[in-house]
Amino acid sequence: MSLEARTDSVTFTVNGRAEEVRVAPRRTLLAALREDLHLTGAKEGCGVGTCGACTVLVDGRPVLSCLILAVQAYGRSVETIEGLTRDGVLDPVQRAFIEHDAFQCGFCTPGQIMTLQGLLRRRPDPSPEEIRRALDGNVCRCGAYLRIQAAALEIARTAEARRSGRPT
Ligand code: FES
Ligand code: FES
């Protein structure tokens, strides 16, 4: 049987839900999420690991889903932008993006937000510099960088207020 014709069963958790997909060995995690599970939040910009639009979390860490195979997610926990809103309540990073109008077309937004999610998981109180560095790999073709920075800096200010016991 050719490699293209073969499929493997991959079981993993996606946004807290157990999922199983049958995929060809070379299918990327991005393709499995978008085409098999119909979770189209993660976007394919470049497809070669340079734009960040496809960022999702795997076991809590940001991963470029165009660069890993679906089979590599076997047994792992994958989170996408679709999983952030709970009971209709937006996550604070999503709220900050809306409040600061931090997008134009929105194509890069899921990747930007998931990158920040990954940072906040490992550094709940990131400095503005850490935020800037974390977002280095997320390209915005519309050039909404100033507003993305403003949203991210608000997150940093909230973290700083929390650190110093000020009301947020
Ligand atoms: S689509 Fe994955 S980094 Fe651009
Ligand atoms: S808002 Fe259009 S690519 Fe970033």
Coordinates of N, CA and C and ligand atoms in Angstrom, one line a residue:
M1 N 0.9 -1.2 0.0 CA 0.0 0.0 0.0 C 0.9 1.3 0.0
S2 N 0.5 2.2 -0.8 CA 1.4 3.4 -0.9 C 1.2 4.2 0.4
L3 N 2.2 5.1 0.7 CA 2.1 5.9 1.9 C 0.9 6.8 1.9
E4 N 0.5 7.3 0.6 CA -0.6 8.2 0.5 C -1.9 7.5 0.8
A5 N -2.0 6.2 0.5 CA -3.3 5.5 0.7 C -3.5 5.1 2.1
R6 N -2.4 4.9 2.9 CA -2.5 4.5 4.2 C -3.1 5.5 5.1
T7 N -3.9 5.1 6.1 CA -4.3 6.1 7.1 C -4.1 5.5 8.5
D8 N -3.8 6.4 9.4 CA -3.6 6.0 10.8 C -4.7 6.6 11.7
S9 N -5.0 5.9 12.7 CA -6.0 6.5 13.7 C -5.2 7.3 14.7
V10 N -5.7 8.5 14.9 CA -5.0 9.4 15.9 C -6.1 9.8 16.9
T11 N -5.8 9.4 18.2 CA -6.7 9.9 19.2 C -6.0 11.0 20.1
F12 N -6.7 12.0 20.3 CA -6.1 13.1 21.1 C -7.3 13.9 21.7
T13 N -6.9 14.8 22.6 CA -7.9 15.7 23.2 C -7.9 17.0 22.5
V14 N -9.0 17.5 22.0 CA -9.1 18.8 21.4 C -10.1 19.7 22.2
N15 N -9.6 20.7 22.7 CA -10.4 21.6 23.6 C -11.2 20.9 24.6
G16 N -10.4 19.9 25.3 CA -11.0 19.1 26.4 C -11.9 18.0 25.9
R17 N -12.0 17.8 24.6 CA -12.9 16.7 24.2 C -12.0 15.6 23.5
A18 N -12.3 14.3 23.8 CA -11.6 13.3 23.1 C -12.0 13.2 21.7
E19 N -11.0 13.1 20.8 CA -11.3 13.0 19.4 C -10.5 11.9 18.7
E20 N -11.1 11.3 17.7 CA -10.3 10.4 16.9 C -10.5 10.7 15.4
V21 N -9.3 10.8 14.7 CA -9.4 11.0 13.3 C -8.5 10.0 12.6
R22 N -8.9 9.7 11.3 CA -8.1 8.8 10.5 C -7.4 9.7 9.5
V23 N -6.1 9.7 9.6 CA -5.3 10.6 8.7 C -4.2 9.9 8.0
A24 N -3.8 10.4 6.8 CA -2.7 9.9 6.1 C -1.4 10.3 6.9
P25 N -0.4 9.5 6.8 CA 0.8 9.8 7.7 C 1.4 11.2 7.6
R26 N 1.2 11.8 6.3 CA 1.8 13.1 6.2 C 0.9 14.3 6.4
R27 N -0.3 14.0 6.9 CA -1.3 15.1 7.1 C -0.8 15.9 8.3
T28 N -0.9 17.2 8.1 CA -0.4 18.1 9.3 C -1.5 18.2 10.3
L29 N -1.1 18.6 11.5 CA -2.1 18.8 12.5 C -3.1 19.9 12.1
L30 N -2.6 20.9 11.4 CA -3.4 22.0 10.9 C -4.5 21.5 10.0
A31 N -4.2 20.6 9.1 CA -5.1 20.1 8.1 C -6.2 19.2 8.9
A32 N -5.7 18.4 9.8 CA -6.6 17.6 10.6 C -7.6 18.4 11.4
L33 N -7.1 19.5 12.0 CA -8.0 20.4 12.8 C -9.0 21.0 11.8
R34 N -8.5 21.6 10.7 CA -9.4 22.4 9.9 C -10.4 21.5 9.0
E35 N -9.8 20.4 8.5 CA -10.6 19.7 7.5 C -11.3 18.5 8.1
D36 N -10.7 17.8 9.1 CA -11.4 16.6 9.7 C -12.3 17.0 10.8
L37 N -11.8 18.0 11.6 CA -12.6 18.4 12.8 C -13.3 19.7 12.6
H38 N -13.1 20.3 11.5 CA -13.9 21.5 11.1 C -13.7 22.7 12.1
L39 N -12.5 22.7 12.7 CA -12.1 23.8 13.6 C -11.2 24.7 12.8
T40 N -11.8 25.7 12.2 CA -11.1 26.5 11.2 C -10.5 27.8 11.8
G41 N -10.5 27.9 13.1 CA -9.9 29.1 13.7 C -8.4 29.2 13.4
A42 N -7.6 28.2 13.5 CA -6.2 28.2 13.1 C -6.1 28.3 11.6
K43 N -5.3 29.3 11.1 CA -5.3 29.6 9.7 C -4.0 29.1 9.0
E44 N -4.1 28.8 7.8 CA -2.9 28.5 7.0 C -2.5 29.7 6.2
G45 N -1.4 30.4 6.7 CA -0.9 31.6 6.0 C 0.2 31.1 5.1
C46 N 1.3 30.8 5.6 CA 2.5 30.4 4.8 C 2.6 28.9 4.6
G47 N 2.2 28.2 5.6 CA 2.3 26.7 5.5 C 3.7 26.2 5.7
V48 N 4.6 27.1 6.0 CA 6.0 26.6 6.2 C 6.7 27.2 7.5
G49 N 5.8 27.5 8.4 CA 6.4 27.9 9.7 C 6.9 29.3 9.9
T50 N 6.5 30.2 9.0 CA 7.1 31.6 9.2 C 6.0 32.7 9.6
C51 N 4.7 32.4 9.6 CA 3.8 33.5 9.9 C 3.1 33.4 11.2
G52 N 2.9 32.2 11.8 CA 2.3 32.1 13.1 C 0.8 32.0 13.1
A53 N 0.2 32.1 11.9 CA -1.3 32.1 11.8 C -1.9 30.8 12.3
C54 N -1.1 29.7 12.2 CA -1.7 28.4 12.5 C -1.4 28.0 14.0
T55 N -1.0 28.9 14.8 CA -0.6 28.6 16.2 C -1.7 28.0 17.0
V56 N -1.5 26.8 17.6 CA -2.4 26.2 18.6 C -1.5 25.8 19.8
L57 N -2.2 25.4 20.9 CA -1.4 24.9 22.0 C -1.4 23.4 22.0
V58 N -0.3 22.8 22.2 CA -0.2 21.4 22.4 C 0.4 21.2 23.8
D59 N -0.3 20.5 24.6 CA 0.1 20.3 26.0 C 0.5 21.7 26.6
G60 N -0.3 22.7 26.3 CA -0.1 24.0 26.9 C 0.9 24.9 26.3
R61 N 1.6 24.4 25.3 CA 2.7 25.2 24.7 C 2.3 25.6 23.2
P62 N 2.6 26.8 22.8 CA 2.3 27.2 21.4 C 3.1 26.4 20.4
V63 N 2.4 25.9 19.4 CA 3.0 25.1 18.4 C 2.5 25.6 17.0
L64 N 3.4 25.6 16.0 CA 2.9 25.9 14.6 C 2.3 24.6 14.1
S65 N 1.0 24.6 13.9 CA 0.3 23.3 13.6 C 0.6 23.0 12.1
C66 N 1.1 23.9 11.3 CA 1.4 23.5 9.9 C 2.7 22.7 9.9
L67 N 3.5 22.7 10.9 CA 4.8 22.1 10.9 C 4.8 20.8 11.6
I68 N 3.7 20.4 12.3 CA 3.8 19.1 12.9 C 2.7 18.2 12.3
L69 N 3.0 16.9 12.3 CA 2.0 16.0 11.7 C 0.9 15.7 12.7
A70 N -0.3 15.4 12.2 CA -1.4 15.0 13.1 C -1.0 13.8 14.0
V71 N -0.3 12.9 13.4 CA 0.1 11.7 14.2 C 1.0 12.0 15.4
Q72 N 1.7 13.2 15.3 CA 2.5 13.6 16.4 C 1.7 14.1 17.6
A73 N 0.4 14.4 17.4 CA -0.4 14.9 18.5 C -1.1 13.7 19.2
Y74 N -0.7 12.5 18.8 CA -1.4 11.3 19.4 C -1.2 11.4 21.0
G75 N -2.4 11.2 21.6 CA -2.4 11.2 23.1 C -2.1 12.5 23.8
R76 N -2.1 13.6 23.0 CA -1.7 14.9 23.6 C -3.0 15.8 23.7
S77 N -2.8 16.9 24.4 CA -3.9 17.8 24.5 C -3.7 19.0 23.6
V78 N -4.7 19.2 22.7 CA -4.6 20.3 21.7 C -5.6 21.3 22.1
E79 N -5.2 22.6 22.0 CA -6.2 23.7 22.3 C -6.2 24.6 21.1
T80 N -7.4 25.0 20.7 CA -7.5 26.0 19.6 C -8.3 27.2 20.0
I81 N -8.3 28.2 19.2 CA -9.0 29.4 19.6 C -10.5 29.1 19.9
E82 N -11.1 28.1 19.3 CA -12.5 27.8 19.5 C -12.7 27.3 21.0
G83 N -11.7 26.9 21.7 CA -11.8 26.4 23.0 C -11.7 27.4 24.1
L84 N -11.4 28.7 23.7 CA -11.2 29.7 24.7 C -12.4 30.3 25.4
T85 N -13.5 30.4 24.6 CA -14.7 31.0 25.1 C -15.5 29.9 25.9
R86 N -15.7 30.2 27.2 CA -16.4 29.3 28.0 C -17.8 29.8 28.4
D87 N -18.9 29.0 28.1 CA -20.2 29.4 28.4 C -20.5 30.8 27.8
G88 N -20.0 31.1 26.7 CA -20.3 32.4 26.0 C -19.5 33.6 26.6
V89 N -18.6 33.3 27.5 CA -17.7 34.3 28.1 C -16.4 34.3 27.4
L90 N -16.0 35.5 26.9 CA -14.7 35.5 26.2 C -13.5 35.5 27.2
D91 N -12.5 34.9 26.8 CA -11.2 34.9 27.5 C -10.7 36.3 27.6
P92 N -9.9 36.7 28.7 CA -9.4 38.1 28.8 C -8.6 38.5 27.6
V93 N -7.8 37.6 27.0 CA -7.0 38.0 25.8 C -7.9 38.4 24.7
Q94 N -9.0 37.6 24.5 CA -9.9 37.9 23.4 C -10.6 39.3 23.7
R95 N -10.9 39.5 25.0 CA -11.6 40.8 25.3 C -10.6 41.9 25.0
A96 N -9.4 41.8 25.4 CA -8.4 42.9 25.2 C -8.3 43.2 23.7
F97 N -8.3 42.1 22.8 CA -8.2 42.4 21.4 C -9.4 43.1 20.9
I98 N -10.6 42.8 21.4 CA -11.8 43.5 21.0 C -11.7 45.0 21.4
E99 N -11.4 45.1 22.7 CA -11.4 46.5 23.3 C -10.4 47.4 22.5
H100 N -9.3 46.8 22.1 CA -8.3 47.7 21.4 C -8.4 47.6 19.9
D101 N -9.4 46.9 19.4 CA -9.6 46.8 18.0 C -8.4 46.3 17.3
A102 N -7.8 45.2 17.9 CA -6.5 44.8 17.5 C -6.5 43.9 16.3
F103 N -7.2 44.2 15.3 CA -7.2 43.4 14.0 C -7.9 44.3 12.9
Q104 N -7.6 43.9 11.7 CA -8.3 44.4 10.6 C -9.1 43.2 9.9
C105 N -8.4 42.4 9.1 CA -9.1 41.3 8.5 C -9.3 40.1 9.5
G106 N -8.5 40.1 10.5 CA -8.6 39.0 11.6 C -7.9 37.7 11.2
F107 N -7.3 37.6 10.1 CA -6.7 36.3 9.7 C -5.6 35.9 10.7
C108 N -4.8 36.8 11.2 CA -3.7 36.5 12.1 C -4.1 36.4 13.5
T109 N -5.3 36.8 13.8 CA -5.8 37.0 15.2 C -5.8 35.7 16.0
P110 N -6.3 34.6 15.5 CA -6.3 33.4 16.3 C -4.9 33.0 16.7
G111 N -3.9 33.1 15.8 CA -2.5 32.8 16.1 C -1.9 33.7 17.1
Q112 N -2.2 35.0 17.0 CA -1.7 36.0 17.9 C -2.2 35.6 19.3
I113 N -3.5 35.4 19.4 CA -4.1 35.1 20.7 C -3.6 33.8 21.3
M114 N -3.5 32.8 20.5 CA -3.0 31.5 21.1 C -1.5 31.6 21.5
T115 N -0.7 32.4 20.8 CA 0.6 32.6 21.2 C 0.7 33.3 22.6
L116 N -0.2 34.3 22.8 CA -0.3 35.0 24.1 C -0.8 34.0 25.2
Q117 N -1.7 33.2 24.8 CA -2.2 32.2 25.8 C -1.1 31.3 26.3
G118 N -0.2 30.9 25.3 CA 0.9 30.0 25.7 C 1.8 30.7 26.6
L119 N 2.1 32.0 26.3 CA 3.0 32.8 27.2 C 2.4 32.9 28.6
L120 N 1.1 33.3 28.6 CA 0.5 33.5 30.0 C 0.4 32.2 30.8
R121 N 0.3 31.0 30.1 CA 0.4 29.8 30.9 C 1.7 29.6 31.6
R122 N 2.8 30.0 30.9 CA 4.1 29.7 31.5 C 4.6 30.9 32.3
R123 N 4.1 32.1 32.0 CA 4.5 33.4 32.7 C 3.2 34.2 32.9
P124 N 2.5 33.9 34.0 CA 1.2 34.6 34.2 C 1.4 36.1 34.3
D125 N 2.6 36.6 34.7 CA 2.8 38.0 34.8 C 3.9 38.5 33.8
P126 N 3.7 38.4 32.6 CA 4.8 38.7 31.6 C 5.1 40.2 31.6
S127 N 6.3 40.5 31.3 CA 6.7 41.9 31.1 C 6.3 42.3 29.7
P128 N 6.2 43.6 29.4 CA 6.0 44.1 28.1 C 7.0 43.5 27.1
E129 N 8.3 43.4 27.5 CA 9.3 42.9 26.6 C 9.1 41.4 26.3
E130 N 8.7 40.7 27.4 CA 8.4 39.3 27.1 C 7.2 39.1 26.1
I131 N 6.2 40.0 26.3 CA 5.1 39.9 25.4 C 5.6 40.2 23.9
R132 N 6.4 41.2 23.8 CA 6.9 41.6 22.4 C 7.6 40.4 21.8
R133 N 8.5 39.8 22.7 CA 9.3 38.7 22.2 C 8.4 37.5 21.8
A134 N 7.4 37.2 22.6 CA 6.6 36.1 22.3 C 5.8 36.3 21.0
L135 N 5.5 37.5 20.7 CA 4.7 37.8 19.4 C 5.6 37.9 18.2
D136 N 6.9 37.8 18.4 CA 7.9 38.0 17.3 C 7.5 37.2 16.1
G137 N 7.1 36.0 16.2 CA 6.9 35.1 15.1 C 5.5 35.2 14.5
N138 N 4.6 36.1 15.0 CA 3.3 36.2 14.5 C 3.2 37.4 13.5
V139 N 3.0 37.1 12.3 CA 3.0 38.2 11.3 C 1.5 38.7 11.1
C140 N 1.4 40.0 10.9 CA 0.1 40.6 10.6 C 0.2 41.3 9.3
R141 N -0.5 40.7 8.2 CA -0.4 41.3 6.9 C -1.0 42.7 6.8
C142 N -2.0 42.9 7.7 CA -2.7 44.2 7.7 C -1.9 45.3 8.5
G143 N -0.8 44.9 9.1 CA 0.0 45.8 9.9 C -0.7 46.4 11.1
A144 N -1.5 45.6 11.8 CA -2.2 46.1 13.0 C -1.4 46.0 14.2
Y145 N -0.1 46.0 14.0 CA 0.8 45.8 15.1 C 0.7 46.7 16.3
L146 N 0.4 48.0 16.0 CA 0.3 48.9 17.2 C -0.9 48.6 18.1
R147 N -2.0 48.2 17.4 CA -3.2 47.9 18.2 C -3.0 46.5 18.9
I148 N -2.3 45.6 18.2 CA -2.0 44.3 18.9 C -1.1 44.5 20.1
Q149 N -0.2 45.4 19.9 CA 0.7 45.7 21.0 C -0.1 46.3 22.2
A150 N -1.0 47.2 21.8 CA -1.8 47.9 22.9 C -2.6 46.9 23.6
A151 N -3.2 45.9 22.9 CA -4.0 44.8 23.6 C -3.1 44.0 24.5
A152 N -1.9 43.7 24.0 CA -1.0 42.8 24.7 C -0.5 43.6 25.9
L153 N -0.2 44.9 25.8 CA 0.3 45.7 26.9 C -0.8 45.8 28.0
E154 N -2.0 45.9 27.6 CA -3.1 45.9 28.6 C -3.1 44.6 29.4
I155 N -2.8 43.5 28.8 CA -2.7 42.3 29.5 C -1.5 42.3 30.5
A156 N -0.4 42.9 30.0 CA 0.7 43.1 30.9 C 0.4 44.0 32.1
R157 N -0.3 45.1 31.8 CA -0.7 46.0 32.9 C -1.6 45.3 33.9
T158 N -2.5 44.5 33.4 CA -3.4 43.8 34.3 C -2.6 42.9 35.2
A159 N -1.6 42.2 34.5 CA -0.8 41.3 35.3 C 0.0 42.0 36.3
E160 N 0.5 43.2 36.0 CA 1.3 44.0 36.9 C 0.5 44.5 38.1
A161 N -0.8 44.9 37.7 CA -1.7 45.3 38.8 C -2.0 44.2 39.8
R162 N -2.1 43.0 39.2 CA -2.4 41.8 40.0 C -1.2 41.6 40.9
R163 N 0.0 41.7 40.4 CA 1.2 41.5 41.1 C 1.3 42.4 42.3
S164 N 1.0 43.7 42.0 CA 1.1 44.7 43.1 C -0.1 44.9 43.9
G165 N -1.1 44.1 43.7 CA -2.3 44.1 44.6 C -3.3 45.2 44.2
R166 N -3.1 46.0 43.1 CA -4.0 47.0 42.7 C -5.2 46.4 42.1
P167 N -6.4 47.1 42.1 CA -7.6 46.5 41.4 C -7.3 46.5 39.9
T168 N -7.8 45.4 39.2 CA -7.6 45.3 37.8 C -8.8 45.7 37.0
Ligands
FES1 S1 0.8 28.6 8.4 FE1 2.0 27.8 10.0 S2 3.5 29.3 10.4 FE2 2.4 30.1 8.7
FES2 S1 -5.5 41.6 11.0 FE1 -5.2 41.0 8.9 S2 -3.5 39.8 9.0 FE2 -3.5 40.6 11.0

